Short mmCIF file of C-alpha atoms in Angstrom, two decimals:
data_model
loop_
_atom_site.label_atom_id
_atom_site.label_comp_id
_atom_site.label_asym_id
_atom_site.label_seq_id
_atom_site.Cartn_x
_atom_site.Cartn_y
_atom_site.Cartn_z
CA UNK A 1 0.00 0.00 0.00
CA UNK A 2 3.40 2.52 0.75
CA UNK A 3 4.55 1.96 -2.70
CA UNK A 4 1.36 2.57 -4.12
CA UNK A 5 0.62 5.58 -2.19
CA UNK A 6 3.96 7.11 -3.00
CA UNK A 7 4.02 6.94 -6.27
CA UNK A 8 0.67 8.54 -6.92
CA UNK A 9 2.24 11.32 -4.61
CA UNK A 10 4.89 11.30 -6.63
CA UNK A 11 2.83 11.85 -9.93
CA UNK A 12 1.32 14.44 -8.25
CA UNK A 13 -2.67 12.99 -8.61
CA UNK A 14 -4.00 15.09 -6.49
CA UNK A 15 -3.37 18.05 -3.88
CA UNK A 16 -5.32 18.26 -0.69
CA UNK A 17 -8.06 20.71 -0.65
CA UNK A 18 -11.01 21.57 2.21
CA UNK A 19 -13.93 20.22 0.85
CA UNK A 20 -16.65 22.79 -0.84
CA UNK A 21 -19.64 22.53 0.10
CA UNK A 22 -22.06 21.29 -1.61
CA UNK A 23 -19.49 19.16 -4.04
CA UNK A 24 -19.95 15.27 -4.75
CA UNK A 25 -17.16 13.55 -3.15
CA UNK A 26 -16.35 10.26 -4.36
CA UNK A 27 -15.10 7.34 -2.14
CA UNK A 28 -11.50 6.40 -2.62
CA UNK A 29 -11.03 1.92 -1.79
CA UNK A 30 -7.96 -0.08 -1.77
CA UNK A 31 -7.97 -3.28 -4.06
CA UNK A 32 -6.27 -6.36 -2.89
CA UNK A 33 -4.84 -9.23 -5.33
CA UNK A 34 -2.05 -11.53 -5.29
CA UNK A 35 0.66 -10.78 -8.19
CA UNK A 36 1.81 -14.39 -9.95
CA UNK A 37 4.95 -15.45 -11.72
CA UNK A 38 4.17 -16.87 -15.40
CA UNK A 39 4.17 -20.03 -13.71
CA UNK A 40 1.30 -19.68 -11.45
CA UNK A 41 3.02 -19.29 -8.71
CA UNK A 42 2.68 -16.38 -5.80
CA UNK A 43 4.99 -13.43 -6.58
CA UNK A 44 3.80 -10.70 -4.19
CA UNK A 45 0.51 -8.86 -2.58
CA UNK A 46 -0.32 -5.94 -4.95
CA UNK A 47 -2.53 -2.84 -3.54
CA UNK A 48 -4.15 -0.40 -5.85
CA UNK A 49 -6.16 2.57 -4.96
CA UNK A 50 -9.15 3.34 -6.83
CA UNK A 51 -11.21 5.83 -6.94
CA UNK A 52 -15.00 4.83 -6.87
CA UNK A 53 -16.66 5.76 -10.20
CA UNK A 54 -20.43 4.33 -9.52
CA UNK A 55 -20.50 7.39 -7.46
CA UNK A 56 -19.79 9.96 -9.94
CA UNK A 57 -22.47 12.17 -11.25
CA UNK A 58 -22.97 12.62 -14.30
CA UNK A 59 -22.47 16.15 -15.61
CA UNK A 60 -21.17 16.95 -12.37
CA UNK A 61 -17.51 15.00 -11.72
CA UNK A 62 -18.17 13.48 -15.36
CA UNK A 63 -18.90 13.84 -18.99
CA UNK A 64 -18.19 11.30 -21.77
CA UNK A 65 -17.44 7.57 -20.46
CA UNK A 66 -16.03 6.69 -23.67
CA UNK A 67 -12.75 4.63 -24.07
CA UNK A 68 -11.10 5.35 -27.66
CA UNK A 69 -10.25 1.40 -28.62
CA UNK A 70 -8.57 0.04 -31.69
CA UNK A 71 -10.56 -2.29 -34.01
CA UNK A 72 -8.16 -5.85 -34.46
CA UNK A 73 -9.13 -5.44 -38.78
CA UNK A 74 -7.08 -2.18 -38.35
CA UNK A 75 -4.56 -3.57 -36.28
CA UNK A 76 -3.81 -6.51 -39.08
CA UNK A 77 -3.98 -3.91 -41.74
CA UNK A 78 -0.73 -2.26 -40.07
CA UNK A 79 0.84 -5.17 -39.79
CA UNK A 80 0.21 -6.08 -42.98
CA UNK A 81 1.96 -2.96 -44.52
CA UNK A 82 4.58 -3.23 -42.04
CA UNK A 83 5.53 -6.97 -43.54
CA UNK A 84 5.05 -5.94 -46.90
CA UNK A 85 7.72 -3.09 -46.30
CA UNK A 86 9.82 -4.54 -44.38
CA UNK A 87 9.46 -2.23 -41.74
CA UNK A 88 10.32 -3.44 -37.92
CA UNK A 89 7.73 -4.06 -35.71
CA UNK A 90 7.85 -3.40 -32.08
CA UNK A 91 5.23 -3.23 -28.97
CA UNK A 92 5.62 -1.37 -25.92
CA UNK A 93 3.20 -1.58 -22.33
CA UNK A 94 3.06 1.96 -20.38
CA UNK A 95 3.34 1.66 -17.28
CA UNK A 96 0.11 2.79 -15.20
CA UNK A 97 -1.04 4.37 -18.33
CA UNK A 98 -4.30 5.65 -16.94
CA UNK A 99 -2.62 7.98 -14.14
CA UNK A 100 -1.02 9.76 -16.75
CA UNK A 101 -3.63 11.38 -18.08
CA UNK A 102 -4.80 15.14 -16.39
CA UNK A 103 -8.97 15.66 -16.08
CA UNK A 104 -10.69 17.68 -17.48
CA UNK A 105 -13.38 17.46 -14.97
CA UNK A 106 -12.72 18.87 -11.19
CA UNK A 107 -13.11 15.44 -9.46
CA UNK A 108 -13.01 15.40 -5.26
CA UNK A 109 -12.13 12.24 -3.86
CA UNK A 110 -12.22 11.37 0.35
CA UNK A 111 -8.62 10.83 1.33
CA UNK A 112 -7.25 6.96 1.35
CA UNK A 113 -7.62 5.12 4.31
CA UNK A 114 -4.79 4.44 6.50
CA UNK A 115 -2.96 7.21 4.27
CA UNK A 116 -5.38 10.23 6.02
CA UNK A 117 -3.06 13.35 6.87
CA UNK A 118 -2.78 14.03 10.70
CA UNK A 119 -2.86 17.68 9.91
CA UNK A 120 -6.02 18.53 7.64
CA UNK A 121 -7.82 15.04 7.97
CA UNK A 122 -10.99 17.00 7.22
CA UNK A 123 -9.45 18.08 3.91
CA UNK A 124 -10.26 15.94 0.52
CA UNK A 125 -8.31 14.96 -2.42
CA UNK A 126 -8.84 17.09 -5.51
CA UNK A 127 -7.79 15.35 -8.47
CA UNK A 128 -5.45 16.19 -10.83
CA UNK A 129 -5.13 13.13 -12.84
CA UNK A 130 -6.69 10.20 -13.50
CA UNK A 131 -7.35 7.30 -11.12
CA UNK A 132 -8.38 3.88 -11.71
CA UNK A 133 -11.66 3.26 -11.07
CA UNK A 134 -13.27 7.30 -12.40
CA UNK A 135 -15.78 6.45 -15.19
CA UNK A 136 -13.46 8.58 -17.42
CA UNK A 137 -9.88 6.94 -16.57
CA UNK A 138 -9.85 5.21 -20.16
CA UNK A 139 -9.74 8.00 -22.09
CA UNK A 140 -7.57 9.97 -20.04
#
């Protein structure tokens, strides 16, 4: 949960605001799953924090829900070129892609648990970029 926690600190995702009133606040939750080797076997605990999108309003913390996706025929008609040509091919995974993207939405979020700050725990998170879990983190 540290190492989670720091690094979305370290991305800066969000900055710690007093809540407005009158504001939707969404809940933030901590997901829990066990990390395997390509064998099957247990690597590690892994902790995520998500934020919890059925509670977003719509027009409010929220607009589109949309998630821009590639069709496969596409895809194959890349590749396809890329053979013909000759060109090299390569593939590359970004790391916690969707907590790269900023919002264009003002989002509030209640702080994590266990990860409250002593000095303003009355304060919430105001989000800066996306989260897992916000009904608009795949298009961020």
């Amino acid at each position: 949960m540290l190492d989670e926690f720091n690094a979305l600190i370290a991305n800066n995702t969000w900055e710690l605001v007093p809540r407005p009133q009158g504001v939707n606040v969404i809940r933030s939750m901590w997901i829990f799953r066990h990390k395997k080797h390509s064998d099957g076997s247990f690597e590690r605990h892994k902790a995520r924090l998500v934020g919890d999108g059925k509670t977003q309003q719509q027009g409010i913390d929220c607009d589109e829900t949309f998630s821009p996706v590639i069709k496969p025929a596409t895809i194959r008609c890349v590749l396809r070129i890329a053979l013909s040509k000759s060109w090299p091919i390569h593939q590359l995974d970004v790391k916690n892609a969707f907590l790269h993207g900023y919002l264009n939405e003002t989002v509030y979020m209640h702080q994590p648990l266990g990860f409250r700050d002593k000095t303003r725990p009355n304060h919430v998170c105001l989000l800066k970029k996306s989260l897992y879990g916000l009904k608009q983190a795949p298009r961020a």
